PDB file of C-alpha atoms in Angstrom:
ATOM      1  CA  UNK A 200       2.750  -9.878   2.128  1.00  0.00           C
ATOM      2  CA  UNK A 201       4.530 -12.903   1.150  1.00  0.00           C
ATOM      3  CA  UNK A 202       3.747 -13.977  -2.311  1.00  0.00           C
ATOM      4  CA  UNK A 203       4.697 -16.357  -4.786  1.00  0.00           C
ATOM      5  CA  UNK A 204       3.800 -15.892  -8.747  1.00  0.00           C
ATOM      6  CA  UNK A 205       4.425 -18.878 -11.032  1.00  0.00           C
ATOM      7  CA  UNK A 206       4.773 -18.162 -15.395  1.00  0.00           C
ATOM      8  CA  UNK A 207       6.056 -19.830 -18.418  1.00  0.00           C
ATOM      9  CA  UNK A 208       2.809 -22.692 -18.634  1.00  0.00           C
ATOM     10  CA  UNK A 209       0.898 -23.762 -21.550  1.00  0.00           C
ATOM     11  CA  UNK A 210       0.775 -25.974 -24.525  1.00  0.00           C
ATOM     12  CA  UNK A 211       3.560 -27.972 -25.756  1.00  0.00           C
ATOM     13  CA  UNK A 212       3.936 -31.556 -27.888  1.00  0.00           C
ATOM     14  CA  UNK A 213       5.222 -34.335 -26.481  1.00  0.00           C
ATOM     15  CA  UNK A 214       9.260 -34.003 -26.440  1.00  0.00           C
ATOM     16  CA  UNK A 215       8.893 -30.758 -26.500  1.00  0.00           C
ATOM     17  CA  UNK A 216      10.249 -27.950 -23.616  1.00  0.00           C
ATOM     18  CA  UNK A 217       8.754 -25.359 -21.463  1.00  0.00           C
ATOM     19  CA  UNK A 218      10.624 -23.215 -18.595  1.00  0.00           C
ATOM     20  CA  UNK A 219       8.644 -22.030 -15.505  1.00  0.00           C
ATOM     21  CA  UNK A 220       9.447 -19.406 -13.201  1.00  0.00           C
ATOM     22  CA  UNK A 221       8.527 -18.357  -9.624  1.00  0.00           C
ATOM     23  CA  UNK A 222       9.112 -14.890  -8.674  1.00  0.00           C
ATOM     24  CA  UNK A 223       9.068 -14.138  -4.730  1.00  0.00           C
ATOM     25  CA  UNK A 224       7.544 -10.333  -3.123  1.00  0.00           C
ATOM     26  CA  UNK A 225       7.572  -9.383   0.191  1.00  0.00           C
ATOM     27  CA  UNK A 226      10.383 -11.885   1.114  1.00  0.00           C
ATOM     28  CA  UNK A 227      13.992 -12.719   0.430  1.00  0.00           C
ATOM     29  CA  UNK A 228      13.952 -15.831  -1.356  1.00  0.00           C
ATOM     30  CA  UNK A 229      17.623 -16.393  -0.764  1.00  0.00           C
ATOM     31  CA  UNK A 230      16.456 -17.716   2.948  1.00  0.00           C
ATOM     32  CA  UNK A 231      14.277 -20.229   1.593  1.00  0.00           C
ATOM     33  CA  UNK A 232      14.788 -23.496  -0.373  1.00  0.00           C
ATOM     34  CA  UNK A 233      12.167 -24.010  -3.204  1.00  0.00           C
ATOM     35  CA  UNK A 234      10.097 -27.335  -4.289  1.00  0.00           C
ATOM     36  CA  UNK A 235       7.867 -27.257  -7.351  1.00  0.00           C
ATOM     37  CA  UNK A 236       5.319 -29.792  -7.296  1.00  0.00           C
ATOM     38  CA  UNK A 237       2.440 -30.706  -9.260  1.00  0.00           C
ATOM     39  CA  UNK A 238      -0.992 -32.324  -9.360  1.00  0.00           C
ATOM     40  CA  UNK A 239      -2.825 -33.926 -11.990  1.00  0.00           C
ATOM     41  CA  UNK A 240      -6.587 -34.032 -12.334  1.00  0.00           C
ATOM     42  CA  UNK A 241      -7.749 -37.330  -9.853  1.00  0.00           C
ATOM     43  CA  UNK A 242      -4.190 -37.484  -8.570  1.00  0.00           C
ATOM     44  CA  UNK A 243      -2.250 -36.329  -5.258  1.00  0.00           C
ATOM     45  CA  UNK A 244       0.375 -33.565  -5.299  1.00  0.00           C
ATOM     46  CA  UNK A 245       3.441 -34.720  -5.862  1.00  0.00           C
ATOM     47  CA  UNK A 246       7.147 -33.150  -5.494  1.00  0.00           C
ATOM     48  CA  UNK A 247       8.501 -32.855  -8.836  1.00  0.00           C
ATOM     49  CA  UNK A 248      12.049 -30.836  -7.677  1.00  0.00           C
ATOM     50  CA  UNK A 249      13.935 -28.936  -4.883  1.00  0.00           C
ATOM     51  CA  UNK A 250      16.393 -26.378  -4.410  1.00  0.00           C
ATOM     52  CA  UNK A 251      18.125 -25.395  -1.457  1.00  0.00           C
ATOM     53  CA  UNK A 252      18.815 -22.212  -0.147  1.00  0.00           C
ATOM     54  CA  UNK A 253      22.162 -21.308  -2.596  1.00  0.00           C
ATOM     55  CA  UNK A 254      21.142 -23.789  -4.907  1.00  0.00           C
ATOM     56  CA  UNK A 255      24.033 -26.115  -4.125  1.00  0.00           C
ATOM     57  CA  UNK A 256      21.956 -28.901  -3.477  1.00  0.00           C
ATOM     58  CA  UNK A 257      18.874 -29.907  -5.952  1.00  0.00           C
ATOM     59  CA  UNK A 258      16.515 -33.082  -6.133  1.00  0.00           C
ATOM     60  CA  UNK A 259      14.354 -34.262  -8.428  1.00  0.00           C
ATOM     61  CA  UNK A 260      11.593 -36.987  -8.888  1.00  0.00           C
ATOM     62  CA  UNK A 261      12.823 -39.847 -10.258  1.00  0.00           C
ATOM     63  CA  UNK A 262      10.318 -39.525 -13.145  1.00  0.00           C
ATOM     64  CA  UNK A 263      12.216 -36.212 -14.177  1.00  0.00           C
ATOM     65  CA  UNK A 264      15.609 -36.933 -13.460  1.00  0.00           C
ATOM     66  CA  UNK A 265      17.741 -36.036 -16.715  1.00  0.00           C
ATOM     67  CA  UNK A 266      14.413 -33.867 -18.194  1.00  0.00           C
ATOM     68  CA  UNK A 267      14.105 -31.564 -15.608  1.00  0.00           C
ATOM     69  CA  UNK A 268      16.829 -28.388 -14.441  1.00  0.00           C
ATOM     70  CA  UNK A 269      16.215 -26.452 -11.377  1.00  0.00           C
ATOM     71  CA  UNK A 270      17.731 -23.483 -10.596  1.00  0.00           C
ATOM     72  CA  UNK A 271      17.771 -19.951  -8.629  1.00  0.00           C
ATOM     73  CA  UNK A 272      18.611 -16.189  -9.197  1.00  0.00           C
ATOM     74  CA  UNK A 273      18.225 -14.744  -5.531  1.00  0.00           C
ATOM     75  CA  UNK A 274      19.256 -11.505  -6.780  1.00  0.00           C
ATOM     76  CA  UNK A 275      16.313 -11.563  -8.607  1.00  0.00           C
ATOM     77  CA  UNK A 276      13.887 -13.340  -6.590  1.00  0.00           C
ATOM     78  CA  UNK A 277      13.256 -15.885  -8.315  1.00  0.00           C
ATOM     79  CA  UNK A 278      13.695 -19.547  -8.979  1.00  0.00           C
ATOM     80  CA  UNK A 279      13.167 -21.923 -12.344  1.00  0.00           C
ATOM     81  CA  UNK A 280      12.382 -25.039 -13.778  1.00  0.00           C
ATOM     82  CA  UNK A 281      13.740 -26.221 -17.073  1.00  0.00           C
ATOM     83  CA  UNK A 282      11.449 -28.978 -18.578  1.00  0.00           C
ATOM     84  CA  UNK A 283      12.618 -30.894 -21.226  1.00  0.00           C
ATOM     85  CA  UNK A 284      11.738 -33.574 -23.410  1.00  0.00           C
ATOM     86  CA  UNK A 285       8.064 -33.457 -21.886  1.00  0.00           C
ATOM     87  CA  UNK A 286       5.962 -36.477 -22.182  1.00  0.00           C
ATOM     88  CA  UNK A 287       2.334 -36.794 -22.024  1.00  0.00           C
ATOM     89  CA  UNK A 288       2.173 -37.800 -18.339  1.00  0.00           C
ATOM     90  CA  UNK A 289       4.123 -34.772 -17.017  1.00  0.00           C
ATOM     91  CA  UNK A 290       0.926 -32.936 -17.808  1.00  0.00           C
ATOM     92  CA  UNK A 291      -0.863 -30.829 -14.224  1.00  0.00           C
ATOM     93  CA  UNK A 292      -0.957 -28.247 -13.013  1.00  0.00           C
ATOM     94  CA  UNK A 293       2.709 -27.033 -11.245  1.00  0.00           C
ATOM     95  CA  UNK A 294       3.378 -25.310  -8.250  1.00  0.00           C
ATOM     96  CA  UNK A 295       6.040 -23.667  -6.634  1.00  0.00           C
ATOM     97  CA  UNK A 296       6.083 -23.384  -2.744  1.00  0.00           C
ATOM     98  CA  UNK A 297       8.963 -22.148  -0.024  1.00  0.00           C
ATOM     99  CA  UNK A 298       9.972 -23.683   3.192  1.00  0.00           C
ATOM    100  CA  UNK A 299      12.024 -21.881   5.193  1.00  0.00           C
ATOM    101  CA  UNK A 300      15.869 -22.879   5.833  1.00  0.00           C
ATOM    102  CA  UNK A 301      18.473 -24.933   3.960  1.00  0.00           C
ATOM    103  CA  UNK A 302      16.683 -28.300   3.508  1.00  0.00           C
ATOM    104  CA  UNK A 303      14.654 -29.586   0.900  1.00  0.00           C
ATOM    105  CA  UNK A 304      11.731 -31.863   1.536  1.00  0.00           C
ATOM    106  CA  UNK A 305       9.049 -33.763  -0.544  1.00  0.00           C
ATOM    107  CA  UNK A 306       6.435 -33.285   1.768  1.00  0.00           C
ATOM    108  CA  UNK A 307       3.725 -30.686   1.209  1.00  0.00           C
ATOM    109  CA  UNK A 308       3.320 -30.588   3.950  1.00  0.00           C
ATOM    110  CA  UNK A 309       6.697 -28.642   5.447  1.00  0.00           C
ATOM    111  CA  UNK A 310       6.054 -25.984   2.921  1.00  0.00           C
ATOM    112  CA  UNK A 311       4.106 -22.743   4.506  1.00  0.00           C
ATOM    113  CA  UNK A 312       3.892 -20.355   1.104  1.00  0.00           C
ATOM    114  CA  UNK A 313       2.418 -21.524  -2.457  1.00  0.00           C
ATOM    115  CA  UNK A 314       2.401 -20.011  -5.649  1.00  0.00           C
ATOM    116  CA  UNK A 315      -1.081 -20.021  -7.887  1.00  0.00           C
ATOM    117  CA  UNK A 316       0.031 -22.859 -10.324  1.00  0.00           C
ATOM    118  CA  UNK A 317       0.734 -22.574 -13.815  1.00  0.00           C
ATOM    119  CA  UNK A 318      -0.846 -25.185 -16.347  1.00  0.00           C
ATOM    120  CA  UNK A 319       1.424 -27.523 -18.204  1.00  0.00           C
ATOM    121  CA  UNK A 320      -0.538 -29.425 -20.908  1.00  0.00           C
ATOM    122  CA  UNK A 321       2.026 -31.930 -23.547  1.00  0.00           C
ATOM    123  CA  UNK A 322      -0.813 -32.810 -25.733  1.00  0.00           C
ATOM    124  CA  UNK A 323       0.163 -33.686 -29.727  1.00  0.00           C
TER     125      UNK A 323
END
């Protein structure tokens, strides 16, 4: 069963940093490139950043550019996000999600496999 577990949420104060992980089971991640996206309460899902499938190529919403580091371990399955300097409006909930092959996209919709969400909350 293909599943995707998302960790490192919570609490943090504006400038602040949190790191998020999403570990893959019952798949090779290494065939997959990864987007983590996120929705706020009353808002759309958005696509916050992408990695592709050996992590030579990586995107990331404008609003995050310079804050944000995405990266990948295939050997172990999993795949991070480094959030820095967090400001108030990078609060939601964050997702990661897998589409399979060596593209990234922004659409939700291209991405078959999603991860629970973790909570973010930069609150002083």
């Amino acid at each position: 069963q293909l599943q995707l577990v998302e960790s490192g949420g919570g609490l943090v104060q504006p400038g602040g940093s949190l790191g998020l992980s999403c570990a893959a089971s019952g798949f090779s991640l290494s065939d997959y490139s990864i987007g983590w996206f996120r929705q706020a309460p009353g808002q759309e899902r958005e696509g916050v950043s992408c990695i592709t499938t050996t992590g030579i190529s990586t995107y990331y919403r404008d609003a995050t550019k310079g804050r944000f580091t995405i990266s990948r371990d295939n050997a172990k399955n999993t795949v991070y996000l480094q959030m820095d300097s967090l400001k108030p409006e990078d609060t939601a909930v964050y997702y990661c999600a897998a589409r399979g092959g060596a593209v990234c996209s922004s659409s939700s919709k291209t991405y078959a496999n999603w991860g629970q969400g973790t909570q973010v909350t930069v609150s002083s």
